[in-house]
Coordinates of C-alpha atoms in Angstrom, one line a residue:
M1 CA 106.0 81.9 121.2
I2 CA 105.0 85.0 123.1
H3 CA 105.1 84.3 126.9
N4 CA 103.9 85.9 130.1
I5 CA 106.5 88.0 131.9
I6 CA 106.3 87.4 135.6
R7 CA 109.0 88.5 138.1
G8 CA 111.1 89.6 135.1
R9 CA 111.1 86.1 133.5
A10 CA 109.3 84.7 130.5
V11 CA 107.0 81.9 131.6
P12 CA 104.4 79.8 129.7
S13 CA 100.8 79.5 130.8
S14 CA 100.3 77.1 133.7
A15 CA 97.6 75.4 131.6
G16 CA 99.9 75.0 128.6
G17 CA 97.5 76.6 126.2
H18 CA 98.3 78.9 123.3
R19 CA 96.6 81.1 120.7
D20 CA 97.6 81.7 117.0
L21 CA 98.4 85.3 116.1
I22 CA 97.1 86.6 112.8
N23 CA 98.8 89.3 110.7
P24 CA 95.8 91.5 109.6
A25 CA 97.7 92.7 106.5
T26 CA 98.0 89.1 105.1
A27 CA 95.4 87.2 107.1
T28 CA 98.1 84.6 107.9
V29 CA 99.3 83.1 111.1
H30 CA 102.6 84.6 112.1
G31 CA 103.2 83.2 115.6
R32 CA 101.6 82.0 118.8
A33 CA 101.0 83.5 122.3
T34 CA 100.5 81.7 125.6
E35 CA 96.9 81.5 126.7
S36 CA 96.8 82.1 130.4
G37 CA 94.2 81.4 133.1
P38 CA 93.4 82.4 136.7
T39 CA 96.4 80.6 138.1
D40 CA 98.7 82.7 136.0
V41 CA 96.9 85.8 137.2
D42 CA 97.3 84.7 140.8
D43 CA 101.1 84.2 140.2
A44 CA 101.4 87.7 138.6
V45 CA 99.5 89.4 141.4
G46 CA 101.6 87.6 144.0
A47 CA 104.7 88.8 142.2
A48 CA 103.4 92.4 142.1
Q49 CA 102.4 92.3 145.8
E50 CA 105.9 91.1 146.8
A51 CA 107.5 93.8 144.7
F52 CA 105.2 96.5 146.1
A53 CA 106.5 96.1 149.6
S54 CA 109.8 97.7 148.6
W55 CA 109.0 99.6 145.4
R56 CA 106.5 101.8 147.3
L57 CA 109.4 103.0 149.5
T58 CA 111.7 104.0 146.6
T59 CA 112.4 107.7 146.2
P60 CA 111.0 109.6 143.3
A61 CA 114.6 110.2 142.2
D62 CA 115.4 106.5 142.1
R63 CA 112.2 105.7 140.2
S64 CA 112.9 108.4 137.8
A65 CA 116.4 107.2 137.1
L66 CA 115.2 103.7 136.4
M67 CA 112.5 104.9 134.1
L68 CA 114.9 107.0 132.1
R69 CA 117.1 103.9 131.7
A70 CA 114.0 102.0 130.6
A71 CA 113.2 104.6 128.0
D72 CA 116.8 104.4 126.7
I73 CA 116.5 100.6 126.4
L74 CA 113.2 100.8 124.5
E75 CA 114.7 103.4 122.2
S76 CA 117.7 101.1 121.5
H77 CA 115.3 98.3 120.4
I78 CA 112.9 100.5 118.4
E79 CA 113.4 98.5 115.2
E80 CA 112.6 95.2 116.9
L81 CA 109.6 96.7 118.7
T82 CA 108.3 98.2 115.4
D83 CA 108.5 94.8 113.7
L84 CA 106.5 93.1 116.5
E85 CA 103.9 95.9 116.4
V86 CA 103.5 95.8 112.7
T87 CA 103.2 92.1 112.5
D88 CA 100.5 91.9 115.1
T89 CA 98.5 94.9 113.9
G90 CA 99.2 95.2 110.1
K91 CA 100.0 98.9 110.6
P92 CA 102.1 100.8 108.1
R93 CA 105.7 100.4 109.3
D94 CA 106.8 104.0 108.7
A95 CA 104.2 105.6 110.9
T96 CA 104.7 103.0 113.6
R97 CA 108.5 103.4 113.6
D98 CA 108.6 107.2 113.3
E99 CA 105.5 108.3 115.2
E100 CA 103.9 105.8 117.5
I101 CA 106.9 104.1 119.1
P102 CA 108.9 107.3 119.7
A103 CA 105.8 109.1 121.1
S104 CA 105.3 106.2 123.5
I105 CA 108.9 106.3 124.7
D106 CA 108.5 110.0 125.4
V107 CA 105.6 109.1 127.7
V108 CA 108.0 107.0 129.8
R109 CA 110.4 110.0 130.0
F110 CA 107.6 112.4 130.9
F111 CA 106.5 110.3 133.9
A112 CA 110.1 109.8 134.9
G113 CA 110.2 113.6 135.4
A114 CA 106.6 114.0 136.6
C115 CA 107.0 111.6 139.5
R116 CA 109.6 114.0 141.0
V117 CA 107.2 116.9 141.3
P118 CA 103.9 115.6 142.7
E119 CA 101.1 118.2 143.2
G120 CA 99.7 118.9 146.6
R121 CA 98.4 121.6 148.9
S122 CA 100.8 123.5 151.2
T123 CA 101.4 122.3 154.7
A124 CA 99.6 124.7 157.1
E125 CA 97.8 125.1 160.4
Y126 CA 94.0 124.9 159.9
L127 CA 93.3 124.0 163.5
D128 CA 94.9 125.5 166.5
G129 CA 98.0 123.6 167.6
I130 CA 97.9 121.1 164.7
T131 CA 100.0 121.2 161.5
S132 CA 98.3 119.4 158.6
G133 CA 99.7 118.2 155.4
I134 CA 99.0 115.9 152.4
R135 CA 100.8 112.8 151.3
R136 CA 100.4 111.3 147.9
E137 CA 100.9 107.6 148.1
P138 CA 100.8 104.7 145.6
V139 CA 97.6 102.8 145.4
G140 CA 99.1 99.2 145.4
V141 CA 98.9 96.5 142.7
C142 CA 97.3 97.9 139.5
G143 CA 95.6 95.5 137.2
Q144 CA 95.7 96.9 133.7
I145 CA 93.9 95.8 130.5
A146 CA 95.1 97.3 127.2
P147 CA 93.4 97.3 123.8
W148 CA 94.6 96.1 120.4
N149 CA 94.5 99.4 118.3
Y150 CA 97.7 100.8 119.7
P151 CA 99.2 97.9 121.6
F152 CA 102.7 99.3 122.5
M153 CA 101.4 102.9 123.1
M154 CA 98.5 101.9 125.3
A155 CA 100.6 99.5 127.3
V156 CA 103.0 102.4 128.0
W157 CA 100.1 104.7 128.9
K158 CA 99.1 102.1 131.5
W159 CA 102.3 101.0 133.2
A160 CA 104.4 104.2 133.0
P161 CA 102.3 106.5 135.3
A162 CA 101.5 103.6 137.6
V163 CA 105.1 102.5 138.1
A164 CA 106.3 106.2 138.3
A165 CA 103.8 106.7 141.2
G166 CA 105.3 103.8 143.1
N167 CA 102.7 101.1 142.2
T168 CA 103.4 97.6 140.7
V169 CA 101.5 96.3 137.7
V170 CA 99.8 93.3 136.2
L171 CA 99.2 94.2 132.6
K172 CA 97.1 92.2 130.1
P173 CA 97.6 93.1 126.5
S174 CA 94.9 92.3 123.9
E175 CA 95.0 88.6 123.0
L176 CA 95.2 89.8 119.4
T177 CA 98.4 91.9 119.9
P178 CA 100.5 90.8 122.8
S179 CA 104.0 90.7 121.1
S180 CA 105.4 94.2 121.7
T181 CA 104.0 94.4 125.3
S182 CA 105.6 91.0 126.3
R183 CA 108.9 92.0 124.7
M184 CA 108.8 95.4 126.3
A185 CA 108.4 93.8 129.8
E186 CA 111.2 91.3 129.0
L187 CA 113.5 94.2 128.0
L188 CA 112.7 96.2 131.1
A189 CA 113.5 93.3 133.4
D190 CA 117.1 94.4 133.1
V191 CA 116.0 97.7 134.8
L192 CA 112.9 97.4 136.9
P193 CA 113.0 95.1 140.0
P194 CA 111.4 91.7 139.6
G195 CA 107.6 91.9 139.9
V196 CA 107.2 95.6 139.3
L197 CA 105.9 95.1 135.8
N198 CA 104.2 91.8 135.0
V199 CA 102.5 90.8 131.7
V200 CA 99.9 88.1 131.5
C201 CA 98.7 87.1 128.0
G202 CA 95.2 85.8 127.3
G203 CA 91.6 86.7 126.4
P204 CA 88.6 88.1 128.3
D205 CA 88.7 85.5 131.0
V206 CA 92.2 86.7 132.0
G207 CA 90.9 90.3 132.1
A208 CA 87.9 89.3 134.2
A209 CA 90.3 87.5 136.6
I210 CA 92.4 90.6 137.0
A211 CA 89.4 92.8 137.6
A212 CA 88.0 90.6 140.3
H213 CA 91.3 89.6 142.0
P214 CA 91.3 90.5 145.7
G215 CA 94.9 91.5 145.5
V216 CA 94.4 94.1 142.9
A217 CA 93.8 97.6 144.4
M218 CA 93.1 99.4 141.1
V219 CA 91.9 98.3 137.7
S220 CA 92.6 100.3 134.6
L221 CA 90.9 99.5 131.3
T222 CA 91.0 100.9 127.8
G223 CA 88.2 99.2 125.8
S224 CA 84.5 99.1 125.0
P225 CA 81.7 100.4 127.2
R226 CA 80.6 96.8 127.7
A227 CA 84.0 95.8 129.0
G228 CA 84.1 98.9 131.2
R229 CA 80.8 98.0 132.8
A230 CA 82.0 94.5 133.5
V231 CA 85.2 95.8 135.1
A232 CA 83.4 98.4 137.2
H233 CA 81.0 95.8 138.5
A234 CA 83.8 93.4 139.4
A235 CA 85.9 96.0 141.1
A236 CA 82.8 97.4 143.0
D237 CA 82.5 94.2 145.0
R238 CA 85.7 95.0 146.9
F239 CA 85.7 98.8 146.5
A240 CA 88.7 98.7 144.2
R241 CA 89.5 101.9 142.3
V242 CA 88.7 101.9 138.6
H243 CA 90.1 103.9 135.7
L244 CA 88.3 103.7 132.4
E245 CA 88.8 104.9 128.8
L246 CA 85.9 103.5 126.8
G247 CA 86.2 105.0 123.4
G248 CA 84.5 107.9 121.7
N249 CA 82.3 109.2 118.9
A250 CA 84.0 112.5 118.1
P251 CA 82.0 115.4 116.5
V252 CA 83.8 117.6 114.1
I253 CA 81.9 120.9 113.7
V254 CA 82.7 122.7 110.5
F255 CA 81.3 126.3 110.3
D256 CA 80.7 128.3 107.1
D257 CA 83.8 130.5 107.7
A258 CA 86.3 127.5 108.2
D259 CA 89.3 127.2 106.0
L260 CA 88.0 124.1 104.1
D261 CA 91.3 123.1 102.5
A262 CA 93.0 122.9 105.9
T263 CA 90.0 121.5 107.6
V264 CA 89.3 118.6 105.2
E265 CA 93.0 117.7 105.0
Q266 CA 93.3 117.4 108.8
V267 CA 89.9 115.8 109.4
A268 CA 90.5 113.1 106.7
F269 CA 93.9 112.3 108.3
A270 CA 92.4 112.1 111.8
A271 CA 89.5 110.0 110.6
Y272 CA 91.5 107.5 108.5
Y273 CA 94.7 107.1 110.5
N274 CA 95.1 103.5 111.8
A275 CA 92.1 102.6 109.5
G276 CA 89.9 104.7 111.8
Q277 CA 90.5 102.3 114.7
D278 CA 91.1 105.2 117.1
C279 CA 88.9 106.4 120.0
T280 CA 89.6 110.0 118.9
A281 CA 88.9 109.4 115.2
A282 CA 87.3 112.4 113.4
S283 CA 84.5 110.2 112.3
R284 CA 81.4 112.4 112.8
V285 CA 81.4 115.5 110.7
L286 CA 78.8 118.2 111.3
A287 CA 78.9 120.8 108.4
H288 CA 77.0 124.1 108.2
Q289 CA 74.3 123.9 105.6
T290 CA 76.0 126.5 103.4
V291 CA 79.2 124.5 103.1
Y292 CA 77.8 121.0 103.5
D293 CA 77.9 120.0 99.8
D294 CA 81.4 121.3 99.4
V295 CA 82.6 119.5 102.6
V296 CA 81.0 116.2 101.4
A297 CA 82.6 116.5 98.0
R298 CA 86.0 117.3 99.5
L299 CA 85.8 114.4 102.0
A300 CA 84.8 112.0 99.2
E301 CA 87.9 113.0 97.2
A302 CA 90.1 112.6 100.2
A303 CA 88.7 109.1 100.8
R304 CA 89.4 108.1 97.2
T305 CA 93.0 109.2 97.5
T306 CA 93.8 107.9 100.9
A307 CA 95.5 104.6 101.6
T308 CA 94.8 102.9 104.9
G309 CA 96.0 99.8 106.6
P310 CA 93.9 96.8 107.5
L311 CA 91.4 96.5 110.3
I312 CA 92.6 94.3 113.1
S313 CA 90.5 91.2 112.2
A314 CA 87.9 89.7 109.9
A315 CA 85.4 90.1 112.7
Q316 CA 86.1 93.8 113.1
R317 CA 85.8 94.4 109.4
D318 CA 82.5 92.4 109.3
R319 CA 81.3 94.6 112.2
V320 CA 82.0 97.8 110.3
V321 CA 80.4 96.4 107.1
A322 CA 77.3 95.4 109.1
L323 CA 77.1 99.0 110.5
L324 CA 77.3 100.4 107.0
A325 CA 74.4 98.1 106.0
T326 CA 72.2 99.8 108.6
A327 CA 72.4 103.1 106.6
P328 CA 68.8 104.2 106.0
P329 CA 67.3 105.2 102.6
H330 CA 68.0 108.9 103.2
A331 CA 71.7 108.2 103.6
K332 CA 74.1 108.4 100.7
L333 CA 77.3 106.4 100.3
V334 CA 79.5 109.0 98.4
A335 CA 82.8 107.1 98.6
G336 CA 84.2 103.7 99.5
G337 CA 82.3 101.1 101.4
G338 CA 83.8 98.2 99.5
V339 CA 86.0 95.3 100.5
P340 CA 89.2 95.3 98.3
D341 CA 90.0 92.1 96.5
R342 CA 93.3 91.5 98.3
D343 CA 94.7 89.5 101.2
G344 CA 94.1 90.9 104.7
F345 CA 91.2 92.7 106.5
Y346 CA 90.9 95.8 104.4
L347 CA 88.0 98.2 103.9
E348 CA 87.9 101.1 101.5
P349 CA 88.0 104.6 103.2
T350 CA 84.3 105.5 103.3
V351 CA 82.1 108.6 103.4
V352 CA 78.4 108.4 104.2
A353 CA 76.4 111.7 103.9
G354 CA 72.8 112.7 104.6
L355 CA 72.6 111.1 108.0
R356 CA 70.3 112.1 110.8
Q357 CA 70.9 112.2 114.5
D358 CA 69.1 109.0 115.5
D359 CA 70.7 106.9 112.8
E360 CA 72.8 104.0 114.1
L361 CA 75.9 105.2 112.1
V362 CA 75.8 108.5 114.0
Q363 CA 75.1 107.0 117.4
S364 CA 77.6 104.2 117.3
E365 CA 81.4 104.4 117.5
I366 CA 82.2 102.8 114.1
F367 CA 85.9 102.2 114.8
G368 CA 86.7 101.8 111.1
P369 CA 87.7 104.0 108.1
V370 CA 84.3 105.7 107.9
I371 CA 83.3 109.3 108.1
T372 CA 79.6 110.3 108.5
V373 CA 78.4 113.8 107.5
Q374 CA 75.4 115.7 108.8
S375 CA 74.1 119.2 108.1
F376 CA 73.3 121.8 110.6
R377 CA 71.7 125.3 110.4
T378 CA 72.4 127.2 113.6
D379 CA 75.0 127.1 116.3
D380 CA 72.5 125.7 118.7
D381 CA 71.7 122.9 116.3
A382 CA 75.4 122.1 116.0
L383 CA 75.9 121.9 119.8
A384 CA 72.8 119.7 120.3
M385 CA 73.9 117.3 117.5
A386 CA 77.5 117.2 118.8
N387 CA 76.4 116.4 122.4
G388 CA 73.6 114.1 121.3
V389 CA 75.6 110.8 121.7
E390 CA 76.5 108.7 124.8
Q391 CA 80.3 109.1 124.4
G392 CA 82.2 112.2 125.4
L393 CA 85.9 111.8 124.7
T394 CA 87.0 114.4 122.2
A395 CA 85.5 117.1 119.8
S396 CA 86.8 119.7 117.5
V397 CA 85.5 123.0 116.1
W398 CA 86.6 124.6 112.8
T399 CA 86.1 128.3 112.4
R400 CA 88.0 131.5 111.9
S401 CA 85.9 133.3 114.6
H402 CA 87.4 133.3 118.1
S403 CA 84.1 134.5 119.6
R404 CA 82.1 131.8 117.8
A405 CA 84.4 129.1 119.1
L406 CA 84.5 130.1 122.7
P407 CA 81.0 129.0 123.7
F408 CA 81.7 125.6 122.2
L409 CA 84.9 125.2 124.3
R410 CA 82.6 125.6 127.3
D411 CA 79.5 123.7 126.2
L412 CA 80.7 120.7 124.4
D413 CA 80.4 117.8 126.8
F414 CA 83.7 116.1 126.0
G415 CA 86.9 115.6 127.9
A416 CA 89.0 117.3 125.2
V417 CA 87.9 120.1 122.8
S418 CA 90.1 121.7 120.2
V419 CA 89.7 124.5 117.7
N420 CA 91.1 124.2 114.2
S421 CA 92.9 121.0 115.1
H422 CA 91.6 117.6 116.1
A423 CA 92.6 115.7 119.2
P424 CA 96.2 117.0 119.6
M425 CA 98.2 114.5 121.7
G426 CA 101.3 115.0 123.8
S427 CA 102.8 113.5 126.9
E428 CA 101.8 116.6 128.9
L429 CA 98.2 116.7 127.7
P430 CA 95.5 114.8 129.8
H431 CA 93.4 112.4 127.8
G432 CA 90.1 111.0 129.0
G433 CA 86.4 111.5 128.6
F434 CA 82.9 111.9 130.0
G435 CA 79.7 109.9 129.9
S436 CA 80.1 106.5 128.3
S437 CA 83.7 107.3 127.4
G438 CA 84.6 106.5 131.1
Y439 CA 86.5 108.5 133.7
G440 CA 90.0 109.1 134.8
K441 CA 92.9 110.6 132.8
D442 CA 95.8 109.2 130.8
L443 CA 98.9 111.3 130.3
G444 CA 99.8 114.6 131.9
I445 CA 100.2 115.2 135.6
Y446 CA 96.5 114.2 136.0
G447 CA 97.5 110.7 134.7
L448 CA 100.0 110.4 137.5
D449 CA 97.6 111.7 140.1
D450 CA 95.1 109.0 139.1
Y451 CA 97.5 106.3 140.3
T452 CA 98.0 107.9 143.8
R453 CA 95.8 108.2 146.9
V454 CA 95.7 111.2 149.1
K455 CA 96.4 110.9 152.8
H456 CA 95.9 113.7 155.3
I457 CA 98.5 113.8 158.0
A458 CA 98.4 115.9 161.2
H459 CA 100.8 116.6 163.9
A460 CA 99.8 118.3 167.2
W461 CA 102.3 120.6 168.9

């Protein structure tokens, strides 16, 4: 049984409920998790409030030392954490063990260092006889809601900057994938003071209770735009701060001078990794008309030779299949689209060509192993098509021409834009979008800043 972790101890739900956990690779039950309610949220928030009174006063050096110890503990349990993550998500084990878990632990180490060098303006005299300065202070209790596509990684992206900045945390993992998050908090109870990191398991009702709780000073969500709106509305009633990462619909602009071998290889990887269940997935390809047919053929071949893991659930697979069914007559299914005859929630890597800008497959974040391909004629066409969706998380441009790429770095309305690479990630690199992709940054020094408040202090002399 996967339990809540409150005050550093594993505790069941006060209501005594539980939820079966399904392995997406086999479609079988592999365990159970406690199903919490508002009383459990009250308990966790109370624990976080108690801990905040002293945690906020710790020095950056002390917080840093504890977080470095936390990273070492997580690293020493990497096999166990990988097993929990793979069983909950159905992910391939090698990629999880060798890429996702280590990258997440590096985030802990990054924020352990970043908290010792907060950014701020110089102390100075802006008024006669008064010295002014800036304090960066923790916000308070942070309620955090993590998604199911990268459970361990997204949990770390949430709690590490918040705790490093001197806040305390109530974190809700997805009800589908709570195992690695609960175990992480249990392991870190040997390092972090009781109540600094609390985990409450449960479904949307628990998330809603966290977002609306009067003891929560800031709410951070990675999820859908619909969930983001609900969180923002709930937090607005008490003027709590909100941090939202709400997905993407990334354009991949392929010009006629691009290195097609390198482009297609990297785009297919970025589109199909984690079965396309990634807010930065390279899912929306815009190809110049002179290379369009070649790009489509190459992507189709890549789809036929790529193996992907399962989608997270039968419901998610059905959603993607239903989106594919909306393809209009002018669209062409050139690869995949079928449901393999095997256990688990799999869908063939798919390429759909011939789409137009207002087609639902173009306008929607698919969140599955699907690449759509459109053709453009001019640079202006490419820019208008790329920007012509509600989400604005990440985009990429593929060209050998520096001068051609520069205007797109400026004009693409996305929080991250790259040239001849797609959505490079690193602990130092801020991640967050515009428009319906939300606001606020994960990672980098900006991720730490988002979990602080700025106070002006003045001393007359």
